[in-house]
């Protein structure tokens, strides 16, 4: 299937900038929208740095960087995506914020648009309910850093049509991703569910004195071939993010495995939330300074 060549991305943070970058590098015309020019300026410089790293071994890296950046138009107005074939939303992970964006997209976008959300844990059906065309709403869950990480989780909402899913797949594959399909949009999908289960079990293993933080990480790296252990992963993504995702899954499933463990809750309460605060399961002297 021919993928969408006119792409809108809403939210120019870590994920939105990454998605806009890979789309532009694949040759699509991209419109990147955020609420402020400052966010859009930061995104453009992050994309420039990332593209420069990616193309550094090519013959004329500067030309390739400029070519990709030249495919990206930025705007603070949502109306700027009126004509695109697919929109990927990557605003804050809050249902009310996402619903307001989708309500507005429903108003401004063309009739045959695909409306995709990059949510990591909110059921797509809830977001789609803010539109009058839920069959055109789908989850495209990309991973950070977007230019490097190969997976895209495609998430079906309750009413997502097969055609919408196929067009979302074509887009993701065109930007170089391999897709898996999540057939039921239960909170956490596949990856956040497995991630929460693994991290919570790792914390409980330490709480019960079975092994240390360092040894659980070593076990997962060397025993299972994971690139980093669950404690290193939590420190990287943020203990607060991990906590909230797990709690959301618990609230939807009622499964006690997903109730955030006591030690995790306490670390979040005192602000030891990982690399971004200088301390989580490990201490990061450089980030503190
Ligand atoms: P971020 O906080 O870096 O960026 C969010 C951006 O959205 C900000 O620039 C903000 O100004 C903008 N924004 C907020 N409301 C807006 C609106 N109404 N219209 C236009 N722009 C608006 O967030 P990040 O990390 O990029 O996450 C975005 C989404 O991707 C979230 O749903 C998150 O759960 C999901 N996600 C995040 C991953 C990560 O590793 N950070 C991984 C996979 C998914």
mmCIF file with all atom_site columns, N, CA and C in Angstrom, residues 21 45-58 61-62 64-66 69:
data_model
loop_
_atom_site.group_PDB
_atom_site.id
_atom_site.type_symbol
_atom_site.label_atom_id
_atom_site.label_alt_id
_atom_site.label_comp_id
_atom_site.label_asym_id
_atom_site.label_entity_id
_atom_site.label_seq_id
_atom_site.pdbx_PDB_ins_code
_atom_site.Cartn_x
_atom_site.Cartn_y
_atom_site.Cartn_z
_atom_site.occupancy
_atom_site.B_iso_or_equiv
_atom_site.pdbx_formal_charge
_atom_site.auth_seq_id
_atom_site.auth_comp_id
_atom_site.auth_asym_id
_atom_site.auth_atom_id
_atom_site.pdbx_PDB_model_num
ATOM 1  N N  . UNK A 1 21 ? 10.772 13.757 12.217 1.00 0.00 ? 21 UNK A N  1
ATOM 2  C CA . UNK A 1 21 ? 12.090 13.560 11.598 1.00 0.00 ? 21 UNK A CA 1
ATOM 3  C C  . UNK A 1 21 ? 12.116 12.326 10.695 1.00 0.00 ? 21 UNK A C  1
ATOM 4  N N  . UNK A 1 45 ? 16.009 22.085 16.319 1.00 0.00 ? 45 UNK A N  1
ATOM 5  C CA . UNK A 1 45 ? 17.440 21.895 16.588 1.00 0.00 ? 45 UNK A CA 1
ATOM 6  C C  . UNK A 1 45 ? 17.737 20.458 17.038 1.00 0.00 ? 45 UNK A C  1
ATOM 7  N N  . UNK A 1 46 ? 16.792 19.824 17.749 1.00 0.00 ? 46 UNK A N  1
ATOM 8  C CA . UNK A 1 46 ? 16.993 18.404 18.115 1.00 0.00 ? 46 UNK A CA 1
ATOM 9  C C  . UNK A 1 46 ? 17.014 17.531 16.863 1.00 0.00 ? 46 UNK A C  1
ATOM 10 N N  . UNK A 1 47 ? 16.119 17.838 15.915 1.00 0.00 ? 47 UNK A N  1
ATOM 11 C CA . UNK A 1 47 ? 16.068 17.037 14.675 1.00 0.00 ? 47 UNK A CA 1
ATOM 12 C C  . UNK A 1 47 ? 17.342 17.239 13.857 1.00 0.00 ? 47 UNK A C  1
ATOM 13 N N  . UNK A 1 48 ? 17.835 18.485 13.827 1.00 0.00 ? 48 UNK A N  1
ATOM 14 C CA . UNK A 1 48 ? 19.065 18.766 13.082 1.00 0.00 ? 48 UNK A CA 1
ATOM 15 C C  . UNK A 1 48 ? 20.230 17.952 13.661 1.00 0.00 ? 48 UNK A C  1
ATOM 16 N N  . UNK A 1 49 ? 20.363 17.951 14.997 1.00 0.00 ? 49 UNK A N  1
ATOM 17 C CA . UNK A 1 49 ? 21.450 17.201 15.649 1.00 0.00 ? 49 UNK A CA 1
ATOM 18 C C  . UNK A 1 49 ? 21.339 15.707 15.360 1.00 0.00 ? 49 UNK A C  1
ATOM 19 N N  . UNK A 1 50 ? 20.106 15.200 15.470 1.00 0.00 ? 50 UNK A N  1
ATOM 20 C CA . UNK A 1 50 ? 19.895 13.767 15.264 1.00 0.00 ? 50 UNK A CA 1
ATOM 21 C C  . UNK A 1 50 ? 20.200 13.371 13.821 1.00 0.00 ? 50 UNK A C  1
ATOM 22 N N  . UNK A 1 51 ? 19.713 14.185 12.870 1.00 0.00 ? 51 UNK A N  1
ATOM 23 C CA . UNK A 1 51 ? 19.977 13.885 11.450 1.00 0.00 ? 51 UNK A CA 1
ATOM 24 C C  . UNK A 1 51 ? 21.470 13.959 11.146 1.00 0.00 ? 51 UNK A C  1
ATOM 25 N N  . UNK A 1 52 ? 22.153 14.923 11.759 1.00 0.00 ? 52 UNK A N  1
ATOM 26 C CA . UNK A 1 52 ? 23.598 15.061 11.521 1.00 0.00 ? 52 UNK A CA 1
ATOM 27 C C  . UNK A 1 52 ? 24.328 13.796 11.993 1.00 0.00 ? 52 UNK A C  1
ATOM 28 N N  . UNK A 1 53 ? 23.886 13.234 13.130 1.00 0.00 ? 53 UNK A N  1
ATOM 29 C CA . UNK A 1 53 ? 24.514 11.982 13.621 1.00 0.00 ? 53 UNK A CA 1
ATOM 30 C C  . UNK A 1 53 ? 24.223 10.833 12.655 1.00 0.00 ? 53 UNK A C  1
ATOM 31 N N  . UNK A 1 54 ? 22.973 10.777 12.186 1.00 0.00 ? 54 UNK A N  1
ATOM 32 C CA . UNK A 1 54 ? 22.568 9.666  11.318 1.00 0.00 ? 54 UNK A CA 1
ATOM 33 C C  . UNK A 1 54 ? 23.317 9.702  9.978  1.00 0.00 ? 54 UNK A C  1
ATOM 34 N N  . UNK A 1 55 ? 23.512 10.913 9.427  1.00 0.00 ? 55 UNK A N  1
ATOM 35 C CA . UNK A 1 55 ? 24.104 11.031 8.092  1.00 0.00 ? 55 UNK A CA 1
ATOM 36 C C  . UNK A 1 55 ? 25.613 11.269 8.112  1.00 0.00 ? 55 UNK A C  1
ATOM 37 N N  . UNK A 1 56 ? 26.243 11.188 9.299  1.00 0.00 ? 56 UNK A N  1
ATOM 38 C CA . UNK A 1 56 ? 27.643 11.661 9.364  1.00 0.00 ? 56 UNK A CA 1
ATOM 39 C C  . UNK A 1 56 ? 28.609 10.880 8.471  1.00 0.00 ? 56 UNK A C  1
ATOM 40 N N  . UNK A 1 57 ? 28.274 9.630  8.131  1.00 0.00 ? 57 UNK A N  1
ATOM 41 C CA . UNK A 1 57 ? 29.188 8.859  7.277  1.00 0.00 ? 57 UNK A CA 1
ATOM 42 C C  . UNK A 1 57 ? 28.847 8.958  5.787  1.00 0.00 ? 57 UNK A C  1
ATOM 43 N N  . UNK A 1 58 ? 27.800 9.709  5.447  1.00 0.00 ? 58 UNK A N  1
ATOM 44 C CA . UNK A 1 58 ? 27.416 9.861  4.023  1.00 0.00 ? 58 UNK A CA 1
ATOM 45 C C  . UNK A 1 58 ? 28.354 10.858 3.336  1.00 0.00 ? 58 UNK A C  1
ATOM 46 N N  . UNK A 1 61 ? 26.740 14.980 4.124  1.00 0.00 ? 61 UNK A N  1
ATOM 47 C CA . UNK A 1 61 ? 25.763 14.931 5.208  1.00 0.00 ? 61 UNK A CA 1
ATOM 48 C C  . UNK A 1 61 ? 24.929 16.208 5.343  1.00 0.00 ? 61 UNK A C  1
ATOM 49 N N  . UNK A 1 62 ? 25.584 17.356 5.150  1.00 0.00 ? 62 UNK A N  1
ATOM 50 C CA . UNK A 1 62 ? 24.883 18.630 5.345  1.00 0.00 ? 62 UNK A CA 1
ATOM 51 C C  . UNK A 1 62 ? 23.694 18.752 4.377  1.00 0.00 ? 62 UNK A C  1
ATOM 52 N N  . UNK A 1 64 ? 21.989 16.283 3.043  1.00 0.00 ? 64 UNK A N  1
ATOM 53 C CA . UNK A 1 64 ? 20.931 15.344 3.445  1.00 0.00 ? 64 UNK A CA 1
ATOM 54 C C  . UNK A 1 64 ? 20.142 15.884 4.642  1.00 0.00 ? 64 UNK A C  1
ATOM 55 N N  . UNK A 1 65 ? 20.872 16.500 5.583  1.00 0.00 ? 65 UNK A N  1
ATOM 56 C CA . UNK A 1 65 ? 20.195 17.086 6.752  1.00 0.00 ? 65 UNK A CA 1
ATOM 57 C C  . UNK A 1 65 ? 19.238 18.180 6.289  1.00 0.00 ? 65 UNK A C  1
ATOM 58 N N  . UNK A 1 66 ? 19.729 19.069 5.426  1.00 0.00 ? 66 UNK A N  1
ATOM 59 C CA . UNK A 1 66 ? 18.897 20.196 4.964  1.00 0.00 ? 66 UNK A CA 1
ATOM 60 C C  . UNK A 1 66 ? 17.714 19.707 4.133  1.00 0.00 ? 66 UNK A C  1
ATOM 61 N N  . UNK A 1 69 ? 15.173 18.370 6.657  1.00 0.00 ? 69 UNK A N  1
ATOM 62 C CA . UNK A 1 69 ? 14.561 19.489 7.396  1.00 0.00 ? 69 UNK A CA 1
ATOM 63 C C  . UNK A 1 69 ? 13.674 20.327 6.476  1.00 0.00 ? 69 UNK A C  1
#
